[in-house]
Amino acid sequence: MKKYSLLFIHAVLHCWTVGLVVSRASEKQVWPVPYQRLDRRPDVDSFCQALYPFCPTGDPDGRIPVMGDGDVISVFRLQTPVWEFKYGDILGKFHVMHDAIGFGSAKAGRNFTMEWYELFQLGNCTFPHEREGESAPFWCNQGAACFYDGIDDLHWKQNGTLEKIGEISGEMFNELALWVQKDNETGVYYETWTVKSDPGANATTWFESYDCSQFVHRTYKKLLELGAQLVSQTPTNYTKIYLYSGEPLYLGDDSIFQQSSKKDLAADITKFYHWFRSHQSVVDMIMSLFEAFEKMVLEKTFYFYYNSEYWKLPMKYPYLQITYEEIPFP
Ligand SMILES: *[C@@H]1O[C@H](CO)[C@@H](O)[C@H](O)[C@H]1NC(C)=O
Ligand SMILES: *[C@@H]1O[C@H](CO)[C@@H](O)[C@H](O)[C@H]1NC(C)=O
Ligand SMILES: *[C@@H]1O[C@H](CO)[C@@H](O)[C@H](O)[C@H]1NC(C)=O
Ligand SMILES: *[C@@H]1O[C@H](CO)[C@@H](O)[C@H](O)[C@H]1NC(C)=O
Ligand SMILES: *[C@@H]1O[C@H](CO)[C@@H](O)[C@H](O)[C@H]1NC(C)=O
Ligand SMILES: *[C@@H]1O[C@H](CO)[C@@H](O)[C@H](O)[C@H]1NC(C)=O
């Protein structure tokens, strides 16, 4: 009798949790889950300390110089292998590339580089920290736009791309600058992964990444809206880091780690990320990706963090892929 009532309670609880999931799902989940915009960029917790300063040569307040109305501004497509202090350009061999945009003013005779990247490097944007006295994983995952004087031709040209793809007016540039500052203030969290149902052409995208190349695509889109024409003579390939899974299951935000009813789930998430904590280097992180791969094959679960909330991904073959694929201008 006792056993049955326990089973019954278990069944009710189970239905109740499933019911919760369903009721959220019945709000008609939109895929891919829209990336959340904030009103303003929150301050970074002092726990997050950059090994390399972010945007060292940019204006500290993110100001972008105003161009003259009659000016002609060249637009450059910039790409180079992600460079790692310890391992050099080895990541170029895997086609893990970094993307940026260059501008050159004919009137002022000056040029500029604009890129969007992690404040605390890729590892910190991909995996969280375990922090003393805090039950929830702790993320140092902000990314931001950096605009600075000069284009280092050699850096981009030698093992990457430096290609002029168009010209815009000074007015267009100034409008673009306002848009960049707003984009920078409202889109603040880096996301490494793109999550899809499968590698095929008709796959459903569950989550879109938010990284340097997405910034470049958004900027191109804005430039086209402003009336620019962009043309490339070479293939425009970009690095994408994919996870493949069935339909993701919503789990909740940091409150998971405060509710005793979610103790097991909290422990599971903590255990999952324990494998991948505190990375200093991109190569260590790539190594972790392969560990993650093993774990995904075995357990077919990935706890995914997006918009400061957790999702459970029922992982599917081929689980994880790094591709360098062509994405045309919007
Ligand atoms: C990643 O974050 C930790 C914690 O703040 C920090 O100690 C480390 O320097 C960061 N790594 C890099 C490469 O910035
Ligand atoms: C973007 O935000 C970061 C972080 O606050 C800041 O350092 C940077 O100057 C801003 N960039 C632009 C172009 O506004
Ligand atoms: C940017 O300006 C520097 C200094 O004038 C020059 O050496 C370089 O070739 C320029 N790069 C581009 C892509 O215009
Ligand atoms: C380009 O690659 C070569 C060979 O891997 C390397 O020696 C060189 O430093 C790289 N150049 C730049 C600018 O990264
Ligand atoms: C994708 O969907 C279209 C239209 O439903 C179909 O014609 C095509 O064969 C599908 N392609 C793949 C790779 O499944
Ligand atoms: C660029 O992307 C295309 C199509 O996605 C692919 O066929 C090609 O191999 C890629 N180029 C490189 C250098 O990987």
Coordinates of C-alpha atoms and ligand atoms in Angstrom, one line a residue:
M1 CA 0.0 0.0 0.0
K2 CA 2.7 2.4 1.1
K3 CA 4.7 1.5 -2.0
Y4 CA 1.7 2.2 -4.3
S5 CA 1.0 5.6 -2.7
L6 CA 4.7 6.5 -3.1
L7 CA 4.5 5.5 -6.7
F8 CA 1.3 7.5 -7.1
I9 CA 2.9 10.6 -5.6
H10 CA 5.9 10.1 -7.8
A11 CA 3.6 9.8 -10.9
V12 CA 1.7 13.0 -9.9
L13 CA 4.9 14.9 -9.4
H14 CA 6.2 13.6 -12.6
C15 CA 3.0 14.7 -14.5
W16 CA 3.1 18.0 -12.7
T17 CA 6.7 18.7 -13.8
V18 CA 5.9 17.5 -17.3
G19 CA 2.7 19.7 -17.1
L20 CA 4.9 22.7 -16.4
V21 CA 7.1 22.0 -19.3
V22 CA 4.1 21.5 -21.6
S23 CA 2.3 24.6 -20.4
R24 CA 5.4 26.6 -21.2
A25 CA 5.8 24.8 -24.5
S26 CA 2.1 25.5 -25.3
E27 CA 3.0 29.2 -25.3
K28 CA 4.2 28.1 -28.8
Q29 CA 7.9 28.0 -28.5
V30 CA 9.5 29.9 -31.3
W31 CA 12.7 28.4 -32.9
P32 CA 15.3 29.5 -33.0
V33 CA 14.9 31.0 -29.5
P34 CA 15.2 34.8 -30.0
Y35 CA 18.4 36.2 -28.5
Q36 CA 17.5 38.4 -25.6
R37 CA 18.3 42.2 -25.9
L38 CA 18.8 44.2 -22.7
D39 CA 18.0 47.8 -22.0
R40 CA 21.6 48.4 -21.1
R41 CA 24.8 46.5 -20.6
P42 CA 25.2 45.4 -17.0
D43 CA 28.4 46.0 -15.1
V44 CA 30.8 43.0 -15.1
D45 CA 31.3 41.3 -11.7
S46 CA 34.9 41.8 -10.4
F47 CA 35.3 38.0 -10.2
C48 CA 35.8 38.2 -14.0
Q49 CA 39.4 39.3 -14.6
A50 CA 40.7 39.6 -18.2
L51 CA 44.0 38.0 -18.8
Y52 CA 44.4 40.3 -21.8
P53 CA 42.7 43.7 -21.6
F54 CA 39.7 44.1 -23.9
C55 CA 40.1 46.7 -26.7
P56 CA 43.3 48.2 -25.4
T57 CA 43.7 50.7 -28.2
G58 CA 40.0 51.7 -28.6
D59 CA 38.4 54.8 -27.1
P60 CA 37.6 54.0 -23.5
D61 CA 34.0 55.3 -23.9
G62 CA 33.5 53.5 -27.2
R63 CA 33.3 56.7 -29.2
I64 CA 33.5 56.5 -32.9
P65 CA 34.8 59.4 -34.9
V66 CA 32.3 61.4 -37.0
M67 CA 33.0 61.3 -40.8
G68 CA 32.4 64.3 -43.1
D69 CA 29.2 64.1 -45.2
G70 CA 31.1 64.2 -48.5
D71 CA 33.6 61.6 -47.4
V72 CA 33.9 58.2 -49.2
I73 CA 34.5 55.3 -46.8
S74 CA 35.9 52.0 -48.1
V75 CA 34.6 48.9 -46.4
F76 CA 36.9 45.9 -45.9
R77 CA 36.2 42.3 -45.1
L78 CA 38.8 41.1 -42.5
Q79 CA 39.5 37.6 -41.4
T80 CA 42.3 35.8 -39.6
P81 CA 42.9 32.6 -37.7
V82 CA 42.1 32.9 -34.0
W83 CA 45.5 33.4 -32.5
E84 CA 46.6 31.8 -29.2
F85 CA 49.5 33.0 -27.1
K86 CA 50.7 29.5 -26.3
Y87 CA 50.0 27.8 -29.6
G88 CA 50.2 30.4 -32.3
D89 CA 48.0 30.1 -35.3
I90 CA 47.3 26.4 -35.0
L91 CA 43.6 27.2 -34.8
G92 CA 43.8 28.4 -38.3
K93 CA 44.5 24.8 -39.4
F94 CA 41.1 23.9 -38.0
H95 CA 39.6 27.0 -39.6
V96 CA 38.7 28.6 -36.4
M97 CA 38.6 32.1 -37.7
H98 CA 38.0 35.6 -36.3
D99 CA 36.1 38.1 -38.4
A100 CA 36.1 41.9 -38.4
I101 CA 35.3 44.9 -40.6
G102 CA 37.7 47.6 -41.7
F103 CA 36.9 51.2 -42.8
G104 CA 39.1 53.7 -44.6
S105 CA 38.2 57.4 -44.9
A106 CA 39.4 59.0 -48.2
K107 CA 39.1 62.5 -46.8
A108 CA 40.8 62.0 -43.5
G109 CA 43.3 59.5 -44.8
R110 CA 42.7 57.3 -41.7
N111 CA 41.5 53.8 -41.4
F112 CA 39.8 51.8 -38.6
T113 CA 39.1 48.3 -37.5
M114 CA 35.8 47.2 -35.9
E115 CA 35.3 43.8 -34.3
W116 CA 33.1 42.1 -31.7
Y117 CA 34.7 39.6 -29.3
E118 CA 34.8 38.1 -25.8
L119 CA 35.7 40.3 -22.8
F120 CA 37.3 37.3 -21.1
Q121 CA 38.2 35.0 -24.0
L122 CA 36.4 32.1 -25.6
G123 CA 36.8 29.6 -22.8
N124 CA 35.0 31.9 -20.3
C125 CA 32.1 32.4 -22.8
T126 CA 31.7 28.7 -23.4
F127 CA 32.0 27.3 -19.9
P128 CA 31.2 28.7 -16.4
H129 CA 33.1 28.8 -13.2
E130 CA 32.5 27.2 -9.9
R131 CA 32.5 29.9 -7.3
E132 CA 33.0 29.6 -3.6
G133 CA 29.7 30.2 -1.7
E134 CA 27.6 30.2 -4.9
S135 CA 25.5 27.3 -5.9
A136 CA 24.8 28.4 -9.5
P137 CA 27.6 28.2 -12.1
F138 CA 29.1 31.6 -12.6
W139 CA 29.6 33.0 -16.1
C140 CA 32.0 35.6 -17.4
N141 CA 30.4 35.6 -20.8
Q142 CA 30.1 39.2 -22.0
G143 CA 31.3 40.1 -25.5
A144 CA 31.4 43.6 -27.0
A145 CA 32.3 45.7 -30.0
C146 CA 35.7 47.3 -30.2
F147 CA 36.4 50.1 -32.6
Y148 CA 40.0 51.3 -33.0
D149 CA 42.4 53.3 -35.2
G150 CA 44.3 51.6 -37.9
I151 CA 44.2 48.4 -40.0
D152 CA 47.1 46.1 -39.5
D153 CA 47.3 44.9 -43.1
L154 CA 49.9 42.2 -42.5
H155 CA 47.9 40.6 -39.6
W156 CA 44.8 40.1 -41.8
K157 CA 46.5 39.5 -45.2
Q158 CA 49.1 37.0 -44.3
N159 CA 47.1 34.0 -43.2
G160 CA 43.6 35.4 -43.7
T161 CA 41.7 37.9 -45.8
L162 CA 41.8 41.6 -46.3
E163 CA 39.4 42.5 -49.1
K164 CA 37.7 45.8 -50.1
I165 CA 34.0 44.9 -50.5
G166 CA 32.4 48.3 -51.0
E167 CA 32.3 52.1 -50.4
I168 CA 29.8 54.0 -48.3
S169 CA 29.2 57.8 -47.7
G170 CA 30.4 59.5 -44.5
E171 CA 26.7 59.9 -43.7
M172 CA 26.1 56.2 -43.9
F173 CA 29.1 55.6 -41.7
N174 CA 27.8 57.9 -39.1
E175 CA 24.4 56.2 -39.0
L176 CA 26.2 52.9 -38.8
A177 CA 28.2 54.1 -35.8
L178 CA 25.1 55.0 -33.9
W179 CA 23.6 51.6 -34.6
V180 CA 26.9 49.8 -33.5
Q181 CA 26.8 51.7 -30.2
K182 CA 23.2 50.7 -29.6
D183 CA 23.8 47.1 -30.7
N184 CA 26.8 47.0 -28.3
E185 CA 24.7 48.3 -25.4
T186 CA 21.8 45.9 -25.9
G187 CA 23.4 42.6 -27.1
V188 CA 25.9 41.7 -24.4
Y189 CA 26.3 38.0 -24.0
Y190 CA 28.6 35.9 -26.2
E191 CA 27.3 32.5 -27.4
T192 CA 29.7 30.1 -28.9
W193 CA 27.3 27.4 -30.1
T194 CA 24.7 27.1 -32.8
V195 CA 22.3 24.3 -31.9
K196 CA 20.5 22.5 -34.8
S197 CA 18.4 19.4 -35.2
D198 CA 20.9 17.9 -37.8
P199 CA 23.5 18.9 -40.3
G200 CA 21.1 18.7 -43.3
A201 CA 19.8 21.6 -45.4
N202 CA 16.3 21.4 -43.8
A203 CA 17.4 21.3 -40.2
T204 CA 15.6 23.3 -37.5
T205 CA 17.9 25.8 -35.8
W206 CA 17.1 25.7 -32.0
F207 CA 19.6 28.4 -31.0
E208 CA 21.7 30.8 -33.0
S209 CA 25.3 31.7 -31.9
Y210 CA 26.2 35.3 -31.0
D211 CA 29.8 35.8 -31.8
C212 CA 32.2 37.8 -33.9
S213 CA 30.9 36.6 -37.3
Q214 CA 27.3 37.2 -36.3
F215 CA 28.3 40.8 -35.5
V216 CA 29.8 41.0 -39.0
H217 CA 26.6 39.7 -40.6
R218 CA 24.4 42.1 -38.6
T219 CA 26.7 45.0 -39.7
Y220 CA 26.5 43.9 -43.3
K221 CA 22.7 43.7 -43.0
K222 CA 22.6 47.2 -41.5
L223 CA 24.9 48.6 -44.3
L224 CA 22.6 47.1 -46.9
E225 CA 19.6 48.7 -45.2
L226 CA 21.4 52.0 -45.3
G227 CA 21.8 51.5 -49.1
A228 CA 25.3 50.2 -49.4
Q229 CA 26.3 47.6 -52.0
L230 CA 28.8 44.9 -50.9
V231 CA 30.5 42.5 -53.3
S232 CA 33.2 40.0 -52.6
Q233 CA 35.5 38.4 -55.2
T234 CA 36.3 35.4 -52.9
P235 CA 34.1 32.9 -51.0
T236 CA 32.8 34.3 -47.7
N237 CA 33.3 31.4 -45.4
Y238 CA 32.8 31.6 -41.6
T239 CA 33.5 29.4 -38.6
K240 CA 30.4 27.8 -37.0
I241 CA 30.5 25.6 -33.9
Y242 CA 27.5 23.3 -33.9
L243 CA 25.7 21.1 -31.5
Y244 CA 23.1 18.7 -32.8
S245 CA 20.1 17.8 -30.7
G246 CA 16.4 16.9 -30.6
E247 CA 14.0 19.5 -29.4
P248 CA 15.5 21.3 -26.4
L249 CA 13.7 21.2 -23.1
Y250 CA 13.5 24.4 -21.1
L251 CA 14.8 24.0 -17.5
G252 CA 14.9 27.5 -16.0
D253 CA 17.2 30.2 -14.8
D254 CA 19.6 30.3 -11.8
S255 CA 16.6 29.6 -9.5
I256 CA 17.2 25.9 -10.3
F257 CA 20.0 26.1 -7.9
Q258 CA 18.0 27.6 -5.1
Q259 CA 14.9 25.2 -5.1
S260 CA 15.2 22.0 -3.1
S261 CA 12.7 20.4 -5.5
K262 CA 15.3 20.8 -8.3
K263 CA 18.2 19.6 -6.2
D264 CA 19.0 16.6 -8.5
L265 CA 18.8 18.7 -11.7
A266 CA 21.1 21.3 -10.1
A267 CA 23.6 18.6 -9.1
D268 CA 23.5 17.2 -12.7
I269 CA 24.2 20.6 -14.3
T270 CA 27.0 21.3 -11.8
K271 CA 28.5 17.9 -12.5
F272 CA 28.3 18.5 -16.2
Y273 CA 30.1 21.8 -16.1
H274 CA 32.6 20.5 -13.6
W275 CA 34.4 18.8 -16.5
F276 CA 34.9 22.0 -18.4
R277 CA 35.6 24.7 -15.7
S278 CA 38.1 27.5 -15.8
H279 CA 39.9 27.5 -19.1
Q280 CA 42.7 29.8 -19.7
S281 CA 43.5 28.9 -23.3
V282 CA 41.5 28.3 -26.5
V283 CA 43.4 25.1 -27.2
D284 CA 42.6 23.7 -23.7
M285 CA 39.1 24.6 -24.5
I286 CA 39.1 22.7 -27.8
M287 CA 40.5 19.8 -25.8
S288 CA 37.5 20.1 -23.5
L289 CA 35.2 20.1 -26.5
F290 CA 36.5 16.7 -27.3
E291 CA 35.9 15.6 -23.8
A292 CA 32.5 17.1 -24.0
F293 CA 32.0 15.1 -27.2
E294 CA 32.7 11.9 -25.4
K295 CA 30.3 12.8 -22.7
M296 CA 27.7 13.7 -25.2
V297 CA 28.0 10.4 -27.0
L298 CA 27.8 8.5 -23.7
E299 CA 25.1 10.4 -22.0
K300 CA 23.4 12.2 -24.9
T301 CA 22.9 15.3 -22.8
F302 CA 24.2 18.8 -23.0
Y303 CA 23.2 21.5 -20.5
F304 CA 23.0 24.6 -22.6
Y305 CA 23.0 28.1 -21.4
Y306 CA 21.2 30.9 -23.4
N307 CA 19.7 34.2 -22.4
S308 CA 20.9 33.4 -18.8
E309 CA 18.7 30.3 -18.7
Y310 CA 19.3 26.6 -18.9
W311 CA 18.1 24.1 -21.5
K312 CA 18.5 20.4 -21.8
L313 CA 19.6 19.2 -25.2
P314 CA 18.9 15.6 -26.1
M315 CA 22.1 15.2 -28.2
K316 CA 22.1 13.4 -31.5
Y317 CA 24.7 12.2 -33.9
P318 CA 27.0 13.8 -35.1
Y319 CA 26.8 15.7 -31.8
L320 CA 29.4 18.4 -32.4
Q321 CA 31.0 19.9 -35.5
I322 CA 33.2 22.8 -36.3
T323 CA 32.6 23.9 -39.9
Y324 CA 34.0 26.6 -42.1
E325 CA 31.1 27.2 -44.4
E326 CA 30.1 29.8 -47.0
I327 CA 27.5 32.4 -45.8
P328 CA 26.8 34.9 -48.6
F329 CA 26.1 38.6 -47.9
P330 CA 22.5 39.1 -46.6
Ligands
LIG1 C1 38.5 33.8 -17.4 O1 37.8 34.1 -16.2 C2 38.6 33.9 -15.0 C3 37.7 34.3 -13.8 O2 37.5 35.6 -13.8 C4 39.8 34.8 -15.0 O3 40.6 34.4 -13.9 C5 40.6 34.4 -16.3 O4 41.7 35.3 -16.4 C6 39.7 34.6 -17.5 N1 40.5 34.1 -18.7 C7 40.9 34.9 -19.6 C8 41.7 34.3 -20.7 O5 40.6 36.1 -19.6
LIG2 C1 31.1 48.3 -26.3 O1 31.0 48.0 -24.9 C2 32.3 47.7 -24.3 C3 32.0 47.2 -22.9 O2 31.3 48.2 -22.2 C4 33.1 49.0 -24.3 O3 34.4 48.7 -23.8 C5 33.3 49.4 -25.8 O4 34.0 50.6 -25.9 C6 32.0 49.5 -26.5 N1 32.2 49.7 -27.9 C7 31.5 50.6 -28.7 C8 32.0 50.7 -30.1 O5 30.6 51.2 -28.3
LIG3 C1 45.5 51.6 -43.2 O1 46.4 52.7 -42.9 C2 47.8 52.3 -42.8 C3 48.5 53.6 -42.4 O2 48.2 54.6 -43.2 C4 48.3 51.8 -44.1 O3 49.6 51.3 -44.0 C5 47.4 50.6 -44.5 O4 47.7 50.1 -45.8 C6 45.9 50.9 -44.5 N1 45.1 49.7 -44.8 C7 44.1 49.7 -45.6 C8 43.4 48.4 -45.7 O5 43.7 50.7 -46.2
LIG4 C1 51.1 33.2 -40.7 O1 51.4 31.8 -40.6 C2 52.8 31.5 -40.5 C3 53.0 30.0 -40.6 O2 52.1 29.3 -39.8 C4 53.3 32.1 -39.2 O3 54.7 31.9 -39.1 C5 53.1 33.6 -39.2 O4 53.5 34.2 -38.0 C6 51.6 33.9 -39.5 N1 51.4 35.4 -39.6 C7 50.6 36.1 -38.9 C8 50.6 37.6 -39.2 O5 49.8 35.7 -38.1
LIG5 C1 14.2 20.0 -47.9 O1 12.8 20.3 -48.1 C2 12.4 20.4 -49.4 C3 11.0 20.9 -49.4 O2 10.2 20.2 -48.5 C4 12.7 19.1 -50.2 O3 12.3 19.3 -51.5 C5 14.1 18.7 -50.1 O4 14.4 17.5 -50.7 C6 14.6 18.7 -48.7 N1 16.1 18.5 -48.6 C7 16.7 17.7 -47.8 C8 18.2 17.7 -47.9 O5 16.1 17.0 -47.0
LIG6 C1 33.7 27.3 -48.0 O1 32.4 26.9 -47.9 C2 32.0 26.1 -49.0 C3 30.5 25.8 -48.9 O2 30.0 25.9 -47.6 C4 32.8 24.8 -48.9 O3 32.4 23.9 -50.0 C5 34.3 25.1 -49.0 O4 35.0 23.9 -48.9 C6 34.6 26.1 -47.9 N1 36.0 26.5 -48.1 C7 37.0 26.2 -47.3 C8 38.4 26.8 -47.6 O5 36.8 25.4 -46.3

